[in-house]
């Protein structure tokens, strides 16, 4: 499927250029579609999209859809949000002609494969992880040229970055010019009041990081550490890592010494 998608993109690129360049301004379908590839059980992207989708459904005149998401547990929280949930299929696809599809960049070929029969469609690709274009590369031949896609989405403002780390990651591998255009990361409303805990140690700063230390998560931690070390705190910092994974050796402890020290607590049990 991936190779067929790649051939579709390369073989019919002119058609997609024409769609975007000549017809994007004439698309009046008031539908926003958050797209997932079928069978995904992850939660991070879904939670991010749903919070934005809920706001759009309740505060704009757009119809908002989340398609191909099989995570029923997350859907339950948004049944009264005004969003619609369904799977794309041959019977309902025509209903989305002219819609705006939003998806992660590494879902490019999955999306093109499913919406190929549509006459018109606008797309917005999101860069949600510094390694996301490398994940796409695993789906296609090693000779695939990301710059051709980057130029297309840059020219037509069809992109968004989760944060500056994602923008810098793309810029480090491409000479295509991207503006700082960020996709908001929304948090759920927190109504519970929290009382500050007593200070553990006045002589140092203690920070806990909770999460897996695997390849798809480790760069968020490294980005945090790189920014933290730049503040040049007067007090030493102790980073308590709660979690484990196969990429923990990616953390260059010597890079942050002597200002930071690390305590690896492994997994949390109980």
PDB file of C-alpha atoms in Angstrom, residues 87-245:
ATOM      1  CA  UNK A  87     -14.600   5.417   9.455  1.00  0.00           C
ATOM      2  CA  UNK A  88     -13.961   6.483   5.878  1.00  0.00           C
ATOM      3  CA  UNK A  89     -15.349   4.019   3.348  1.00  0.00           C
ATOM      4  CA  UNK A  90     -16.448   3.895  -0.268  1.00  0.00           C
ATOM      5  CA  UNK A  91     -20.010   4.821   0.653  1.00  0.00           C
ATOM      6  CA  UNK A  92     -19.401   7.969   2.727  1.00  0.00           C
ATOM      7  CA  UNK A  93     -16.193   9.302   1.145  1.00  0.00           C
ATOM      8  CA  UNK A  94     -18.025  11.474  -1.388  1.00  0.00           C
ATOM      9  CA  UNK A  95     -19.605  13.340   1.513  1.00  0.00           C
ATOM     10  CA  UNK A  96     -16.162  14.778   2.316  1.00  0.00           C
ATOM     11  CA  UNK A  97     -15.446  16.211  -1.122  1.00  0.00           C
ATOM     12  CA  UNK A  98     -13.959  19.692  -0.600  1.00  0.00           C
ATOM     13  CA  UNK A  99     -13.285  19.129   3.109  1.00  0.00           C
ATOM     14  CA  UNK A 100     -10.114  20.128   4.943  1.00  0.00           C
ATOM     15  CA  UNK A 101      -8.165  17.122   6.208  1.00  0.00           C
ATOM     16  CA  UNK A 102      -5.750  17.513   9.121  1.00  0.00           C
ATOM     17  CA  UNK A 103      -3.232  14.787   9.867  1.00  0.00           C
ATOM     18  CA  UNK A 104       0.323  14.141  11.008  1.00  0.00           C
ATOM     19  CA  UNK A 105       2.998  14.372   8.320  1.00  0.00           C
ATOM     20  CA  UNK A 106       3.937  10.708   8.593  1.00  0.00           C
ATOM     21  CA  UNK A 107       0.342   9.832   7.626  1.00  0.00           C
ATOM     22  CA  UNK A 108       0.820  11.468   4.186  1.00  0.00           C
ATOM     23  CA  UNK A 109       0.487   8.354   2.039  1.00  0.00           C
ATOM     24  CA  UNK A 110      -2.240   6.792   4.160  1.00  0.00           C
ATOM     25  CA  UNK A 111      -4.278   9.958   3.609  1.00  0.00           C
ATOM     26  CA  UNK A 112      -3.614  10.177  -0.148  1.00  0.00           C
ATOM     27  CA  UNK A 113      -4.538   6.520  -0.544  1.00  0.00           C
ATOM     28  CA  UNK A 114      -7.940   7.032   1.082  1.00  0.00           C
ATOM     29  CA  UNK A 115      -8.965  10.376  -0.426  1.00  0.00           C
ATOM     30  CA  UNK A 116      -7.670   9.713  -3.964  1.00  0.00           C
ATOM     31  CA  UNK A 117     -11.224   9.474  -5.428  1.00  0.00           C
ATOM     32  CA  UNK A 118     -12.147  12.984  -4.209  1.00  0.00           C
ATOM     33  CA  UNK A 119     -12.219  15.814  -6.731  1.00  0.00           C
ATOM     34  CA  UNK A 120     -11.247  18.470  -4.213  1.00  0.00           C
ATOM     35  CA  UNK A 121      -9.634  18.376  -0.788  1.00  0.00           C
ATOM     36  CA  UNK A 122      -7.509  20.687   1.298  1.00  0.00           C
ATOM     37  CA  UNK A 123      -4.866  19.228   3.583  1.00  0.00           C
ATOM     38  CA  UNK A 124      -2.952  20.448   6.613  1.00  0.00           C
ATOM     39  CA  UNK A 125       0.053  18.399   7.696  1.00  0.00           C
ATOM     40  CA  UNK A 126       1.255  18.598  11.291  1.00  0.00           C
ATOM     41  CA  UNK A 127       4.804  18.042  12.519  1.00  0.00           C
ATOM     42  CA  UNK A 128       4.251  16.588  15.971  1.00  0.00           C
ATOM     43  CA  UNK A 129       7.635  14.990  16.620  1.00  0.00           C
ATOM     44  CA  UNK A 130      11.216  15.931  15.627  1.00  0.00           C
ATOM     45  CA  UNK A 131      11.636  12.486  14.039  1.00  0.00           C
ATOM     46  CA  UNK A 132       8.336  12.440  12.150  1.00  0.00           C
ATOM     47  CA  UNK A 133       9.772  12.795   8.655  1.00  0.00           C
ATOM     48  CA  UNK A 134      12.130   9.900   9.410  1.00  0.00           C
ATOM     49  CA  UNK A 135       9.109   7.788  10.328  1.00  0.00           C
ATOM     50  CA  UNK A 136       7.633   8.595   6.921  1.00  0.00           C
ATOM     51  CA  UNK A 137      10.916   7.589   5.295  1.00  0.00           C
ATOM     52  CA  UNK A 138      10.521   4.094   6.757  1.00  0.00           C
ATOM     53  CA  UNK A 139       7.351   3.665   4.672  1.00  0.00           C
ATOM     54  CA  UNK A 140       8.887   4.491   1.288  1.00  0.00           C
ATOM     55  CA  UNK A 141      12.068   3.967  -0.708  1.00  0.00           C
ATOM     56  CA  UNK A 142      15.279   5.524   0.660  1.00  0.00           C
ATOM     57  CA  UNK A 143      15.358   7.768  -2.408  1.00  0.00           C
ATOM     58  CA  UNK A 144      12.113   9.549  -1.553  1.00  0.00           C
ATOM     59  CA  UNK A 145      12.620  13.317  -1.727  1.00  0.00           C
ATOM     60  CA  UNK A 146      10.974  15.092   1.197  1.00  0.00           C
ATOM     61  CA  UNK A 147      11.863  18.473  -0.281  1.00  0.00           C
ATOM     62  CA  UNK A 148       9.292  18.049  -3.034  1.00  0.00           C
ATOM     63  CA  UNK A 149       6.576  17.680  -0.402  1.00  0.00           C
ATOM     64  CA  UNK A 150       8.045  20.399   1.811  1.00  0.00           C
ATOM     65  CA  UNK A 151       8.024  22.888  -1.075  1.00  0.00           C
ATOM     66  CA  UNK A 152       4.400  22.087  -1.871  1.00  0.00           C
ATOM     67  CA  UNK A 153       3.053  22.451   1.657  1.00  0.00           C
ATOM     68  CA  UNK A 154       5.234  25.476   2.374  1.00  0.00           C
ATOM     69  CA  UNK A 155       4.053  27.310  -0.737  1.00  0.00           C
ATOM     70  CA  UNK A 156       0.408  26.746   0.152  1.00  0.00           C
ATOM     71  CA  UNK A 157       0.686  27.230   3.928  1.00  0.00           C
ATOM     72  CA  UNK A 158      -0.494  23.662   4.491  1.00  0.00           C
ATOM     73  CA  UNK A 159       1.522  22.898   7.611  1.00  0.00           C
ATOM     74  CA  UNK A 160       1.798  23.451  11.357  1.00  0.00           C
ATOM     75  CA  UNK A 161       4.420  22.653  14.000  1.00  0.00           C
ATOM     76  CA  UNK A 162       3.706  21.511  17.531  1.00  0.00           C
ATOM     77  CA  UNK A 163       6.656  23.534  18.836  1.00  0.00           C
ATOM     78  CA  UNK A 164       9.889  25.127  17.723  1.00  0.00           C
ATOM     79  CA  UNK A 165      11.828  21.897  18.230  1.00  0.00           C
ATOM     80  CA  UNK A 166       9.827  20.409  15.360  1.00  0.00           C
ATOM     81  CA  UNK A 167      10.453  23.438  13.166  1.00  0.00           C
ATOM     82  CA  UNK A 168      14.198  23.284  13.835  1.00  0.00           C
ATOM     83  CA  UNK A 169      14.262  19.557  13.089  1.00  0.00           C
ATOM     84  CA  UNK A 170      12.776  20.117   9.633  1.00  0.00           C
ATOM     85  CA  UNK A 171      15.038  23.098   8.950  1.00  0.00           C
ATOM     86  CA  UNK A 172      18.092  21.025   9.833  1.00  0.00           C
ATOM     87  CA  UNK A 173      17.258  18.553   7.053  1.00  0.00           C
ATOM     88  CA  UNK A 174      15.869  20.861   4.384  1.00  0.00           C
ATOM     89  CA  UNK A 175      16.511  24.252   2.812  1.00  0.00           C
ATOM     90  CA  UNK A 176      12.787  24.869   2.269  1.00  0.00           C
ATOM     91  CA  UNK A 177      11.643  27.981   4.088  1.00  0.00           C
ATOM     92  CA  UNK A 178       8.962  27.478   6.735  1.00  0.00           C
ATOM     93  CA  UNK A 179       7.424  30.206   8.851  1.00  0.00           C
ATOM     94  CA  UNK A 180       6.808  29.770  12.566  1.00  0.00           C
ATOM     95  CA  UNK A 181       3.267  28.443  12.368  1.00  0.00           C
ATOM     96  CA  UNK A 182       2.251  26.408  15.391  1.00  0.00           C
ATOM     97  CA  UNK A 183      -0.632  24.053  16.011  1.00  0.00           C
ATOM     98  CA  UNK A 184      -1.927  24.720  19.535  1.00  0.00           C
ATOM     99  CA  UNK A 185      -1.472  22.079  22.191  1.00  0.00           C
ATOM    100  CA  UNK A 186      -4.577  22.424  24.352  1.00  0.00           C
ATOM    101  CA  UNK A 187      -4.931  21.142  27.884  1.00  0.00           C
ATOM    102  CA  UNK A 188      -8.130  20.050  29.526  1.00  0.00           C
ATOM    103  CA  UNK A 189      -9.682  22.480  31.965  1.00  0.00           C
ATOM    104  CA  UNK A 190      -8.440  21.731  35.462  1.00  0.00           C
ATOM    105  CA  UNK A 191     -10.989  22.742  38.090  1.00  0.00           C
ATOM    106  CA  UNK A 192      -9.376  21.037  41.045  1.00  0.00           C
ATOM    107  CA  UNK A 193      -7.316  23.325  43.240  1.00  0.00           C
ATOM    108  CA  UNK A 194      -3.856  22.198  44.235  1.00  0.00           C
ATOM    109  CA  UNK A 195      -1.915  23.259  47.298  1.00  0.00           C
ATOM    110  CA  UNK A 196       1.846  23.701  46.976  1.00  0.00           C
ATOM    111  CA  UNK A 197       3.926  20.955  48.527  1.00  0.00           C
ATOM    112  CA  UNK A 198       6.658  21.757  51.024  1.00  0.00           C
ATOM    113  CA  UNK A 199      10.104  22.347  49.576  1.00  0.00           C
ATOM    114  CA  UNK A 200      12.202  19.178  49.786  1.00  0.00           C
ATOM    115  CA  UNK A 201      15.560  20.867  49.757  1.00  0.00           C
ATOM    116  CA  UNK A 202      16.335  24.591  49.670  1.00  0.00           C
ATOM    117  CA  UNK A 203      19.799  23.916  48.311  1.00  0.00           C
ATOM    118  CA  UNK A 204      18.770  22.265  45.053  1.00  0.00           C
ATOM    119  CA  UNK A 205      15.986  22.080  42.461  1.00  0.00           C
ATOM    120  CA  UNK A 206      14.221  18.716  42.175  1.00  0.00           C
ATOM    121  CA  UNK A 207      12.305  17.903  38.997  1.00  0.00           C
ATOM    122  CA  UNK A 208      10.491  14.656  38.235  1.00  0.00           C
ATOM    123  CA  UNK A 209       9.906  13.407  34.681  1.00  0.00           C
ATOM    124  CA  UNK A 210       7.290  10.679  34.318  1.00  0.00           C
ATOM    125  CA  UNK A 211       7.085   8.641  31.121  1.00  0.00           C
ATOM    126  CA  UNK A 212       8.591   5.992  28.876  1.00  0.00           C
ATOM    127  CA  UNK A 213      12.188   6.471  27.768  1.00  0.00           C
ATOM    128  CA  UNK A 214      11.629   4.955  24.325  1.00  0.00           C
ATOM    129  CA  UNK A 215      12.487   6.271  20.883  1.00  0.00           C
ATOM    130  CA  UNK A 216       9.156   8.006  20.327  1.00  0.00           C
ATOM    131  CA  UNK A 217       9.342   9.854  23.678  1.00  0.00           C
ATOM    132  CA  UNK A 218      12.996  10.456  24.487  1.00  0.00           C
ATOM    133  CA  UNK A 219      13.383  13.586  22.342  1.00  0.00           C
ATOM    134  CA  UNK A 220      10.720  15.422  24.307  1.00  0.00           C
ATOM    135  CA  UNK A 221      12.823  14.853  27.415  1.00  0.00           C
ATOM    136  CA  UNK A 222      16.042  15.864  25.657  1.00  0.00           C
ATOM    137  CA  UNK A 223      14.396  19.020  24.352  1.00  0.00           C
ATOM    138  CA  UNK A 224      13.274  19.844  27.895  1.00  0.00           C
ATOM    139  CA  UNK A 225      16.771  19.250  29.291  1.00  0.00           C
ATOM    140  CA  UNK A 226      18.398  21.364  26.583  1.00  0.00           C
ATOM    141  CA  UNK A 227      16.102  24.266  27.378  1.00  0.00           C
ATOM    142  CA  UNK A 228      16.476  23.807  31.123  1.00  0.00           C
ATOM    143  CA  UNK A 229      20.271  23.893  31.064  1.00  0.00           C
ATOM    144  CA  UNK A 230      20.118  27.187  29.186  1.00  0.00           C
ATOM    145  CA  UNK A 231      18.578  28.997  32.149  1.00  0.00           C
ATOM    146  CA  UNK A 232      21.825  28.722  34.129  1.00  0.00           C
ATOM    147  CA  UNK A 233      20.259  28.275  37.556  1.00  0.00           C
ATOM    148  CA  UNK A 234      22.462  29.054  40.529  1.00  0.00           C
ATOM    149  CA  UNK A 235      21.295  25.925  42.351  1.00  0.00           C
ATOM    150  CA  UNK A 236      22.123  22.387  41.194  1.00  0.00           C
ATOM    151  CA  UNK A 237      19.297  20.430  39.583  1.00  0.00           C
ATOM    152  CA  UNK A 238      18.340  16.829  40.249  1.00  0.00           C
ATOM    153  CA  UNK A 239      16.255  15.148  37.534  1.00  0.00           C
ATOM    154  CA  UNK A 240      14.245  12.173  38.786  1.00  0.00           C
ATOM    155  CA  UNK A 241      13.348   9.950  35.817  1.00  0.00           C
ATOM    156  CA  UNK A 242      10.335   7.767  36.579  1.00  0.00           C
ATOM    157  CA  UNK A 243      10.109   5.248  33.771  1.00  0.00           C
ATOM    158  CA  UNK A 244      12.394   3.201  31.578  1.00  0.00           C
ATOM    159  CA  UNK A 245      12.882   2.283  27.960  1.00  0.00           C
TER     160      UNK A 245
END
